[in-house]
């Protein structure tokens, strides 16, 4: 038995039932004018061993009394775990995950998570509720902002990168933070995009779309996983033993901690599967949930559940072991005060700000551009118009942790910095005549529209994911002047606005860009940097198309304008406004056909695919290159496209660069009914190009030859 295991067994033997249940109980901080705090009753609970972890308390000085109550005053001196949602930065705020996903850059994803962990750990945080790994295809759902978009392969790479960034390879480091993969699983499939609604999808969709990112997080060593609030086909995820224990623990080998979502254990009663706290506690614990977040149901219900024979002490002990093992792995027993010790050096904060500016530039997606961007250096009069122009607080988006509006660069400030020689006239757009006056006096109009942070994120589903009416009226009035209009959309989701894309000279999707929003945008508008992002999800032309995504399955009646009885709408096109992978830059690229290293691939062999990309423009640029496959004939239908690799390349004007991908036969297998990877012989198409738009893809073929 290892030393840690022996220590855990020793503690278990000494623990009372109340102390065991205490380790499975997470309390929430109180909030007063000074911010989050632990009031005396909570400190008393901690000293009595009735709490093992805390949610939402941040700041070294606020955390210290709580940790002292546990480590110095409690009977067994078990340290507390302090936890917070640090999704896209702690004090330095990076682009929201949906925006950062647009960079298609795992190294960047790791670096921003690392910076966030350094800042959060310095303030006493030991666990974050990130990365969020819900593959999201419904922009009506507010939490699409927290996702990495519509694709399971991208989300799986995002998972690996974020776990590595938050945790490093040594969780005991005082600047390491335990990551929590969430929300397991399929939360993004809520009915009609309505928050917290139920989801119901096939086992195949579960295996092909929703499980792979969590499998990737487990393989990356994620410390914790959070079940989703919702129910899946009649079983709330918080009580879903087949998935939490059967899949996560037994099939994926996850040995970390399962933390319920906020109050989710108590909500099993509202779901209608538990009559009281004892039944709810028993269901969640038996399913595999180790920690009850903030509902107090384990405290209230587990002793009674034990007395009523609804749970066994061995199950409680197993959960306590996992919680203690996480605290040991985090080094909390040896150094309970290490996180929260050190104020960060100014140079560290400066480096994080520079990283935030880089990440923001790489996250902006140039959706369309008739040549209006980059703005000419001699631009002398700029109108900056719209409610999101001078709104630094909105740039932080949902889940802003310790981010401060006062430390955020607005778009207006960024434009003034990027164009020091220009006259910048600002109008927030509430007074349309004043805005038109500003526009008339300008060479070009920079229009800043979209969502405020409270229109996005949790509990902010929108049945109509559009630009607010008042902003449309402002935009239509500005367009009517005939000036060059460059629109920057701030949002946590694609916004349905065909009327805008018809008229704007250029449109940038800026998501919520974070602390350095204005500077990053100024870099892009001035041409000091090119926009680096591509869409990580399809941008609907109409809400009626939702869910619209590139990985759909074929139909027996594919759309055909010559034949009425085919898959289509009478009133809108099938295709989105913009496809997955849409994203322009300031140069252009030309692709050759992909070249496969072998014509036939057998299990265990490696296929190398090469594609040359030439920069045919006159400025240097970066390009995100995608590799999809299409399996046209198999024992089950296969999606029209499946993403299997992506990479970023850089090329000088006139330079030709070769992107090289290495695939094993794993890339060509698909889950059978039991989720086991199945490889079948047959011809597979390999398609490479700048995105999922079929017209831009070039292909080659490989023949898979299995041993069957
Ligand atoms: C919230 C969210 C979850 C978050 C948790 C703690 O309701 O669903 O993503 O981590 O509560 O804040």
XYZ file of C-alpha atoms and ligand atoms in Angstrom:
720
model
C 0.000 0.000 0.000
C 1.419 3.434 -0.916
C 2.074 6.034 1.748
C -0.848 8.121 0.505
C -3.188 5.147 0.536
C -2.104 4.292 4.062
C -2.708 7.877 5.125
C -6.182 7.809 3.617
C -7.048 4.497 5.285
C -5.814 5.855 8.600
C -8.036 8.918 8.261
C -11.021 6.806 7.208
C -10.643 4.595 10.239
C -10.590 7.653 12.483
C -13.494 9.506 10.798
C -16.984 9.606 12.213
C -19.918 9.300 9.792
C -20.483 13.056 10.134
C -16.863 13.748 9.177
C -17.092 11.364 6.203
C -20.257 13.078 4.961
C -18.510 16.394 5.609
C -15.812 15.528 3.082
C -18.576 14.884 0.518
C -20.189 18.239 1.226
C -19.330 21.457 -0.606
C -20.590 24.668 0.932
C -20.917 27.959 -0.870
C -19.324 31.246 0.195
C -21.475 34.027 1.596
C -21.450 37.389 -0.121
C -21.185 40.772 1.530
C -20.226 44.227 0.290
C -16.547 43.313 0.360
C -17.130 40.292 -1.862
C -17.198 36.596 -1.026
C -16.606 35.566 2.577
C -17.176 32.731 5.043
C -19.374 33.901 7.848
C -19.006 32.509 11.369
C -21.591 29.676 11.084
C -19.749 28.296 8.078
C -16.430 28.533 9.888
C -18.010 26.578 12.742
C -19.197 23.901 10.301
C -15.697 23.644 8.866
C -14.104 23.336 12.321
C -16.635 20.598 13.151
C -15.650 18.675 9.998
C -19.023 19.229 8.317
C -17.595 20.638 5.061
C -14.775 19.439 2.821
C -14.809 22.016 0.020
C -15.974 25.534 -0.727
C -17.464 27.114 -3.847
C -17.042 30.729 -4.947
C -14.724 31.981 -2.220
C -11.758 33.793 -3.754
C -8.907 35.979 -2.598
C -6.102 34.847 -0.320
C -7.312 36.896 2.628
C -10.878 35.603 2.319
C -9.756 31.990 2.057
C -7.237 31.973 4.904
C -9.744 31.912 7.814
C -11.545 28.988 6.201
C -8.403 26.955 5.670
C -7.212 27.703 9.217
C -10.568 26.535 10.608
C -10.041 23.208 8.815
C -6.308 22.674 9.218
C -5.840 24.065 12.732
C -9.212 23.825 14.486
C -10.869 20.665 13.140
C -10.327 17.275 14.811
C -8.610 15.569 11.868
C -7.029 18.675 10.310
C -8.181 17.748 6.762
C -7.614 20.779 4.476
C -10.391 22.390 2.451
C -10.603 22.439 -1.336
C -11.386 25.941 -2.629
C -13.126 25.958 -5.994
C -14.280 28.503 -8.579
C -15.380 28.729 -12.202
C -12.271 29.917 -14.003
C -13.353 29.275 -17.572
C -11.468 31.824 -19.634
C -9.161 33.626 -17.273
C -9.105 34.660 -13.633
C -8.067 38.343 -13.347
C -6.675 38.595 -16.876
C -9.667 37.554 -18.982
C -9.131 35.698 -22.265
C -11.695 35.256 -25.042
C -14.644 33.091 -24.067
C -14.119 29.405 -24.965
C -16.233 29.607 -28.143
C -14.010 32.457 -29.278
C -10.769 30.778 -28.290
C -11.869 27.619 -30.097
C -11.865 29.703 -33.291
C -8.074 29.890 -33.024
C -7.795 26.117 -33.592
C -4.546 26.294 -31.618
C -4.079 23.727 -28.799
C -0.838 25.364 -27.727
C -2.631 28.683 -27.223
C -5.471 26.924 -25.371
C -2.914 25.420 -22.987
C -1.082 28.705 -22.454
C -4.200 30.657 -21.528
C -5.313 27.935 -19.112
C -1.844 27.960 -17.554
C -1.962 31.738 -17.087
C -5.451 31.501 -15.579
C -4.306 28.777 -13.198
C -1.300 30.823 -12.048
C -3.563 33.774 -11.240
C -6.321 31.691 -9.610
C -3.906 29.621 -7.508
C -2.222 32.795 -6.307
C -5.620 33.736 -4.915
C -6.104 30.372 -3.171
C -8.124 28.454 -5.774
C -7.229 24.738 -6.092
C -9.938 23.544 -8.489
C -11.718 25.133 -11.444
C -14.953 24.046 -13.134
C -13.418 23.982 -16.587
C -13.035 22.958 -19.371
C -16.654 22.836 -20.440
C -16.820 20.035 -23.049
C -20.407 20.150 -24.280
C -20.368 19.777 -28.080
C -22.846 22.528 -28.988
C -24.900 22.870 -32.173
C -27.812 24.980 -30.951
C -27.135 28.740 -30.755
C -30.423 29.225 -28.923
C -28.706 27.646 -25.888
C -26.919 30.347 -23.917
C -24.081 28.097 -22.791
C -22.852 27.536 -26.344
C -20.534 30.417 -25.384
C -18.727 28.120 -22.947
C -18.228 25.394 -25.531
C -15.561 24.739 -28.176
C -18.273 24.600 -30.853
C -19.983 21.894 -32.893
C -17.249 19.389 -33.412
C -16.314 16.479 -31.101
C -12.745 16.222 -32.464
C -12.034 19.910 -31.786
C -13.657 19.662 -28.345
C -11.516 16.627 -27.522
C -8.323 18.519 -28.445
C -9.629 21.478 -26.414
C -10.117 19.129 -23.452
C -6.555 17.827 -23.596
C -5.053 21.282 -23.970
C -7.014 22.810 -21.105
C -6.431 19.941 -18.669
C -2.709 20.206 -19.379
C -2.755 23.986 -18.923
C -4.690 24.016 -15.671
C -3.073 20.953 -14.049
C 0.464 20.707 -15.531
C 1.960 17.228 -14.952
C 2.256 17.882 -11.218
C -0.972 18.746 -9.455
C 0.935 19.398 -6.235
C 2.542 22.533 -7.703
C 1.319 25.608 -5.867
C 0.348 27.129 -9.226
C -1.497 24.026 -10.468
C -5.275 23.905 -10.387
C -7.388 20.752 -10.690
C -9.534 20.815 -13.826
C -13.150 19.652 -13.980
C -14.511 18.353 -17.270
C -18.160 19.357 -17.554
C -21.112 18.872 -18.050
C -21.263 15.140 -18.536
C -22.945 14.500 -20.982
C -25.021 15.901 -23.816
C -26.204 19.036 -21.967
C -26.010 21.048 -25.194
C -28.782 18.912 -26.661
C -31.439 20.401 -24.379
C -34.853 20.318 -25.963
C -35.421 23.338 -28.272
C -32.272 24.974 -26.983
C -34.058 25.836 -23.753
C -31.811 25.945 -20.711
C -32.092 23.045 -18.221
C -34.657 21.262 -20.436
C -34.369 17.526 -20.945
C -32.337 15.893 -23.689
C -33.058 12.739 -25.590
C -30.675 11.439 -28.227
C -29.486 8.107 -29.553
C -26.773 5.885 -28.144
C -24.916 6.452 -31.432
C -24.981 10.212 -30.943
C -23.786 9.745 -27.379
C -20.888 7.573 -28.564
C -19.922 9.629 -31.641
C -20.506 13.191 -30.394
C -20.793 13.616 -26.625
C -18.453 11.016 -25.118
C -15.197 11.556 -27.079
C -14.275 14.889 -25.425
C -14.743 13.382 -21.963
C -12.725 10.310 -22.919
C -9.996 12.696 -24.050
C -10.151 14.597 -20.749
C -9.833 11.342 -18.776
C -6.877 10.266 -20.918
C -5.338 13.669 -20.232
C -5.643 13.001 -16.489
C -8.486 15.338 -15.582
C -8.928 15.471 -11.815
C -12.709 15.905 -11.666
C -15.844 15.600 -13.778
C -19.225 17.263 -13.305
C -22.484 15.627 -14.417
C -24.963 17.864 -16.227
C -28.055 19.266 -14.532
C -30.377 17.714 -17.065
C -32.007 14.377 -17.569
C -31.129 12.174 -20.507
C -33.980 10.014 -21.822
C -35.596 9.718 -18.404
C -32.498 9.504 -16.202
C -31.020 12.651 -14.616
C -27.273 12.661 -15.225
C -26.721 13.222 -11.481
C -28.267 9.814 -10.864
C -27.045 8.101 -14.038
C -25.075 5.134 -12.729
C -24.701 3.553 -16.171
C -22.879 6.647 -17.446
C -21.135 7.956 -14.324
C -19.895 4.602 -13.076
C -20.438 2.310 -16.044
C -18.837 4.541 -18.687
C -16.654 7.056 -16.842
C -15.194 4.869 -14.146
C -15.379 1.351 -15.539
C -15.004 1.918 -19.288
C -12.840 5.068 -19.369
C -10.957 4.271 -16.148
C -11.663 7.636 -14.552
C -10.472 7.506 -10.927
C -10.960 11.149 -10.006
C -13.758 12.939 -8.207
C -17.306 13.455 -9.480
C -18.738 16.774 -8.289
C -22.448 17.435 -8.744
C -23.596 20.620 -10.370
C -25.029 23.359 -8.169
C -27.936 21.926 -6.090
C -28.308 19.119 -8.650
C -28.492 16.400 -5.977
C -31.457 18.106 -4.308
C -33.051 18.650 -7.718
C -33.447 14.891 -8.175
C -36.622 15.404 -6.140
C -37.958 17.935 -8.685
C -36.930 15.583 -11.504
C -39.339 13.158 -9.883
C -36.963 10.282 -9.216
C -36.468 10.825 -5.456
C -39.132 11.295 -2.786
C -36.875 12.925 -0.206
C -33.300 13.920 0.665
C -32.367 10.398 1.711
C -33.467 8.933 -1.637
C -31.838 11.758 -3.595
C -28.574 11.346 -1.694
C -28.631 7.587 -2.176
C -29.331 7.836 -5.913
C -26.521 10.340 -6.499
C -23.972 8.550 -4.333
C -24.744 5.151 -5.838
C -24.533 6.628 -9.337
C -21.000 7.790 -8.509
C -21.334 11.415 -7.389
C -18.720 12.028 -4.693
C -19.382 15.674 -3.761
C -22.776 17.337 -3.320
C -22.330 20.952 -4.445
C -24.085 23.388 -2.135
C -27.443 21.597 -1.727
C -26.785 20.040 1.710
C -28.572 16.880 0.571
C -25.715 14.577 1.506
C -25.567 16.163 4.977
C -29.320 15.855 5.439
C -29.937 12.607 3.596
C -26.949 10.253 3.766
C -27.170 9.327 7.486
C -30.878 8.538 7.013
C -30.184 6.729 3.739
C -27.621 4.579 5.583
C -30.105 3.887 8.399
C -32.806 2.949 5.848
C -30.427 0.648 3.983
C -30.529 2.785 0.829
C -26.732 3.088 0.739
C -23.778 1.118 2.126
C -20.969 2.585 4.235
C -18.520 1.099 1.735
C -19.920 3.398 -0.959
C -19.519 6.392 1.306
C -15.968 5.335 2.133
C -15.091 4.933 -1.557
C -16.256 8.482 -2.240
C -14.324 9.851 0.735
C -11.190 8.047 -0.478
C -11.417 9.798 -3.851
C -11.870 13.212 -2.246
C -8.927 12.695 0.123
C -6.800 11.378 -2.755
C -7.480 14.579 -4.725
C -6.505 16.736 -1.740
C -3.306 14.724 -1.319
C -2.517 14.998 -5.041
C -2.983 18.775 -4.814
C -0.463 18.903 -1.964
C -3.068 20.412 0.338
C -2.114 18.241 3.310
C 1.575 19.139 3.081
C 1.109 22.808 2.109
C -2.491 23.913 2.801
C -1.590 27.594 2.486
C 0.680 27.371 -0.574
C -2.081 28.540 -2.907
C -2.765 32.132 -1.928
C 0.728 32.811 -0.705
C 2.249 34.843 -3.459
C 1.119 38.077 -5.071
C 2.084 37.875 -8.746
C 5.017 39.843 -10.110
C 4.049 42.757 -12.405
C 6.005 41.079 -15.203
C 3.747 38.027 -14.902
C 0.597 40.116 -15.199
C 2.123 41.988 -18.121
C 2.883 38.698 -19.872
C -0.688 37.545 -19.261
C -2.044 40.757 -20.787
C 0.111 40.227 -23.865
C -1.181 36.664 -24.078
C -4.759 37.948 -23.792
C -4.124 40.296 -26.702
C -2.610 37.478 -28.784
C -5.470 35.109 -27.943
C -8.038 37.773 -28.812
C -6.449 38.412 -32.207
C -6.415 34.682 -32.934
C -10.068 34.344 -31.878
C -11.550 37.060 -34.081
C -13.181 35.624 -37.215
C -13.354 37.837 -40.307
C -16.632 36.546 -41.755
C -16.689 38.783 -44.809
C -14.593 41.591 -46.251
C -15.035 43.436 -49.533
C -11.597 44.955 -49.105
C -12.614 47.508 -46.518
C -10.186 45.874 -44.074
C -7.485 46.513 -43.089
C -8.292 50.230 -42.910
C -5.858 52.413 -44.844
C -3.104 53.853 -42.650
C -4.077 57.383 -43.705
C -7.650 56.982 -42.453
C -8.237 60.348 -40.835
C -11.860 60.307 -39.640
C -13.456 57.289 -38.010
C -16.961 57.029 -36.569
C -17.161 54.520 -33.721
C -20.825 53.730 -33.215
C -22.927 51.256 -31.258
C -23.774 50.072 -27.746
C -20.815 47.680 -27.631
C -18.241 50.292 -28.707
C -17.437 51.695 -25.290
C -18.553 48.804 -23.053
C -15.448 47.345 -21.393
C -17.453 45.328 -18.871
C -19.298 43.515 -21.662
C -15.998 42.350 -23.173
C -15.511 39.989 -20.216
C -18.517 37.862 -21.165
C -20.126 35.305 -18.835
C -18.010 33.623 -16.087
C -15.636 36.550 -15.613
C -14.140 35.268 -12.304
C -12.058 38.166 -10.910
C -12.057 40.152 -14.159
C -12.620 43.888 -13.766
C -14.243 46.237 -16.303
C -11.823 48.898 -15.106
C -8.925 46.734 -16.310
C -10.463 46.006 -19.699
C -9.685 47.826 -22.961
C -12.856 48.857 -24.784
C -13.157 48.829 -28.571
C -13.290 52.647 -28.556
C -10.043 52.848 -26.588
C -8.453 50.290 -28.883
C -9.394 52.219 -32.005
C -8.036 55.459 -30.555
C -4.760 53.694 -29.761
C -4.491 52.026 -33.165
C -5.288 55.210 -35.130
C -3.575 58.003 -33.167
C -3.622 60.293 -36.184
C -7.337 59.914 -36.833
C -10.257 61.935 -35.549
C -12.429 59.382 -33.778
C -16.083 60.372 -33.328
C -18.005 58.176 -30.869
C -21.768 57.696 -30.642
C -23.293 54.856 -28.658
C -26.197 54.652 -31.087
C -29.042 55.205 -28.663
C -29.638 58.538 -30.379
C -29.739 57.561 -34.052
C -29.599 61.128 -35.496
C -26.446 61.789 -33.454
C -24.979 58.523 -34.676
C -25.743 59.448 -38.294
C -24.068 62.809 -37.775
C -20.938 61.024 -36.594
C -21.104 58.658 -39.541
C -21.545 61.466 -42.092
C -18.404 63.146 -40.711
C -16.287 60.013 -41.152
C -14.314 58.213 -43.870
C -15.492 54.858 -42.508
C -17.915 53.666 -39.853
C -16.955 51.101 -37.244
C -20.242 49.670 -35.959
C -20.157 47.659 -32.726
C -23.252 45.521 -32.241
C -24.307 42.262 -30.629
C -25.049 40.836 -27.207
C -24.289 42.084 -23.741
C -22.730 39.516 -21.444
C -26.031 38.880 -19.648
C -27.662 37.759 -22.908
C -25.261 34.816 -23.061
C -24.189 31.979 -20.791
C -26.099 29.976 -18.218
C -29.878 30.429 -18.046
C -29.721 32.803 -21.041
C -31.225 30.780 -23.879
C -32.704 32.877 -26.696
C -35.400 31.431 -28.947
C -34.456 34.092 -31.493
C -30.627 34.364 -31.603
C -30.699 37.677 -33.463
C -29.272 41.190 -33.170
C -31.574 43.246 -30.907
C -34.164 45.268 -32.826
C -32.884 48.677 -31.661
C -29.431 47.818 -32.993
C -30.901 46.724 -36.312
C -32.671 50.071 -36.659
C -29.376 51.843 -35.945
C -27.484 49.665 -38.433
C -30.065 50.100 -41.216
C -29.895 53.880 -40.741
C -26.093 53.852 -40.905
C -26.072 51.584 -43.969
C -28.419 53.999 -45.749
C -25.644 56.640 -45.784
C -23.576 54.593 -48.231
C -20.369 54.866 -46.199
C -17.970 51.925 -45.786
C -19.351 50.141 -42.705
C -17.264 47.592 -40.781
C -19.327 45.673 -38.232
C -17.855 44.004 -35.168
C -20.246 41.543 -33.523
C -19.804 40.862 -29.822
C -21.744 37.747 -28.851
C -21.723 34.381 -27.146
C -23.309 32.648 -30.143
C -23.769 33.013 -33.892
C -26.366 35.753 -34.511
C -28.895 35.266 -37.297
C -28.679 38.429 -39.404
C -28.803 37.905 -43.192
C -29.855 41.569 -43.581
C -26.561 42.631 -41.999
C -24.346 40.402 -44.105
C -26.032 41.707 -47.254
C -25.000 45.281 -46.519
C -21.875 45.411 -44.364
C -18.560 45.938 -46.138
C -16.856 43.725 -43.545
C -18.054 41.752 -40.523
C -15.883 40.494 -37.665
C -17.155 37.919 -35.146
C -15.482 39.010 -31.920
C -17.337 36.818 -29.409
C -16.462 38.232 -25.930
C -12.773 39.015 -26.364
C -11.706 39.652 -22.762
C -9.328 42.133 -21.111
C -7.468 43.129 -24.269
C -10.493 43.329 -26.583
C -9.875 46.868 -27.803
C -6.168 46.469 -28.418
C -6.628 43.206 -30.311
C -9.317 44.718 -32.480
C -7.206 47.793 -33.117
C -4.357 45.530 -34.259
C -6.724 43.846 -36.727
C -8.484 46.974 -38.046
C -5.145 48.659 -38.691
C -3.552 45.598 -40.276
C -0.860 45.381 -37.600
C -2.130 41.826 -37.254
C -4.523 39.737 -39.307
C -7.644 38.126 -37.816
C -6.596 34.575 -36.923
C -9.832 32.744 -36.295
C -12.181 30.423 -38.191
C -15.694 29.416 -37.159
C -15.731 26.424 -34.770
C -19.426 26.015 -35.601
C -21.841 26.672 -38.435
C -23.475 30.108 -38.473
C -27.214 29.687 -39.203
C -28.881 31.679 -41.963
C -32.181 31.301 -40.118
C -33.136 30.065 -36.645
C -35.433 27.603 -38.336
C -32.396 25.674 -39.566
C -31.157 24.950 -36.017
C -29.423 22.591 -35.432
C -27.373 23.112 -38.587
C -23.914 21.530 -38.577
C -21.525 20.047 -41.139
C -21.421 16.516 -39.677
C -24.993 15.592 -40.591
C -25.786 12.110 -41.852
C -26.788 11.492 -45.476
C -30.443 11.210 -46.400
C -32.027 8.885 -48.916
C -33.274 12.041 -50.672
C -30.432 14.574 -50.713
C -31.362 18.117 -51.715
C -31.832 18.383 -55.482
C -33.379 21.483 -57.110
C -34.549 19.296 -59.998
C -36.652 17.119 -57.740
C -39.282 18.443 -55.377
C -39.312 15.381 -53.123
C -35.862 15.935 -51.650
C -34.494 17.198 -48.312
C -35.078 20.978 -48.213
C -37.192 23.823 -46.839
C -39.662 25.791 -48.902
C -38.622 29.086 -47.316
C -34.902 29.039 -46.428
C -31.791 27.362 -47.869
C -30.307 24.221 -46.296
C -26.873 25.803 -46.076
C -25.838 28.020 -43.161
C -24.942 31.696 -43.537
C -21.328 30.626 -43.003
C -19.926 27.074 -42.719
C -17.693 25.573 -40.056
C -14.184 26.840 -40.821
C -15.279 30.161 -42.334
C -12.692 32.822 -41.615
C -10.869 35.236 -43.936
C -7.520 36.863 -43.411
C -5.578 39.577 -45.235
C -4.078 37.282 -47.808
C -5.361 34.314 -49.832
C -4.304 30.694 -50.014
C -4.437 28.084 -52.737
C -4.579 24.353 -51.944
C -3.331 21.385 -53.969
C -5.056 18.006 -53.980
C -4.075 16.011 -50.860
C -1.577 13.188 -51.376
C -1.884 9.889 -49.448
C 1.337 8.029 -48.658
C -0.265 4.644 -49.347
C -3.197 3.411 -51.395
C -4.074 0.712 -48.864
C -3.921 0.959 -45.078
C -3.999 -1.995 -42.699
C -4.535 -1.963 -38.913
C -1.401 -0.731 -37.144
C -0.058 1.125 -40.208
C 0.329 4.898 -40.463
C -1.098 6.980 -43.311
C 0.600 10.277 -44.076
C -1.444 12.863 -45.942
C 0.258 15.893 -47.421
C -1.321 19.005 -48.888
C 0.514 22.060 -50.225
C -0.815 25.496 -49.440
C 0.449 28.514 -51.347
C 0.127 32.086 -50.112
C -1.084 33.774 -53.309
C -1.613 37.167 -51.703
C 0.854 39.966 -51.070
C 1.121 39.825 -47.264
C 2.248 37.101 -44.876
C -0.526 35.133 -43.271
C -1.604 32.148 -41.226
C -4.075 29.529 -42.396
C -5.949 26.806 -40.517
C -5.986 23.630 -42.625
C -8.550 20.874 -42.012
C -8.541 17.178 -42.811
C -11.919 15.437 -42.990
C -12.883 11.931 -44.000
C -16.020 10.589 -45.679
C -16.923 6.908 -45.374
C -19.509 6.422 -48.133
C -20.316 2.763 -47.430
C -20.370 1.066 -44.028
C -22.522 -1.137 -41.813
C -24.152 2.017 -40.425
C -24.617 5.409 -42.075
C -21.624 7.677 -41.630
C -21.628 11.496 -41.396
C -21.160 13.499 -44.599
C -17.876 14.754 -43.140
C -15.848 13.829 -40.051
C -13.001 16.059 -38.878
C -9.857 14.049 -38.092
C -7.091 16.689 -37.972
C -6.381 20.396 -38.214
C -3.239 22.503 -38.130
C -2.149 26.116 -38.503
C 0.441 27.015 -41.097
C 2.275 30.287 -41.747
C 3.347 31.441 -45.191
C 5.045 34.500 -46.639
C 3.707 36.004 -49.867
C 4.395 33.532 -52.681
C 5.567 30.825 -50.288
C 4.249 27.250 -50.602
C 3.986 25.272 -47.361
C 3.224 21.573 -46.946
C 0.804 20.548 -44.213
C 1.479 16.979 -43.158
C -0.983 14.783 -41.237
C -0.321 11.324 -39.792
C -3.333 9.048 -39.266
C -3.651 5.547 -37.842
C -6.582 3.300 -38.680
C -8.188 4.618 -35.463
C -9.167 7.659 -37.529
C -11.286 5.443 -39.777
C -13.098 3.406 -37.130
C -16.459 4.272 -35.655
C -18.287 3.104 -32.510
C -20.356 -0.038 -32.797
C -23.638 -0.337 -30.880
C -21.738 -0.949 -27.635
C -19.381 1.958 -28.238
C -16.462 -0.309 -29.215
C -14.376 1.096 -32.114
C -15.173 -0.813 -35.318
C -12.951 -0.725 -38.420
C -14.370 -1.948 -41.706
C -12.696 -2.596 -45.049
C -13.556 -0.226 -47.832
C -12.755 2.944 -49.714
C -12.496 6.123 -47.633
C -12.298 9.670 -48.968
C -9.763 12.051 -47.442
C -10.750 15.700 -47.877
C -8.564 18.704 -47.078
C -9.223 22.420 -47.310
C -9.914 25.707 -45.495
C -13.175 24.572 -43.882
C -16.256 22.365 -44.239
C -17.665 24.112 -47.314
C -17.896 21.189 -49.796
C -16.946 23.384 -52.753
C -13.570 24.224 -51.150
C -12.523 20.665 -50.328
C -10.121 18.583 -52.415
C -9.838 14.857 -52.004
C -7.891 11.650 -52.381
C -8.747 8.107 -51.368
C -7.354 5.308 -49.278
C -8.489 1.709 -49.114
C -8.836 0.276 -45.621
C -8.087 -3.426 -45.438
C -8.988 -5.021 -42.116
C -7.982 -8.492 -41.034
C -11.643 -9.553 -41.009
C -23.406 26.400 -12.343
C -23.020 25.702 -13.623
C -21.707 24.989 -13.542
C -20.804 25.692 -12.547
C -21.438 25.530 -11.179
C -20.608 26.245 -10.093
O -24.793 26.366 -12.159
O -23.965 24.813 -14.215
O -21.157 24.963 -14.861
O -19.516 25.118 -12.575
O -22.770 25.999 -11.140
O -20.644 27.616 -10.293
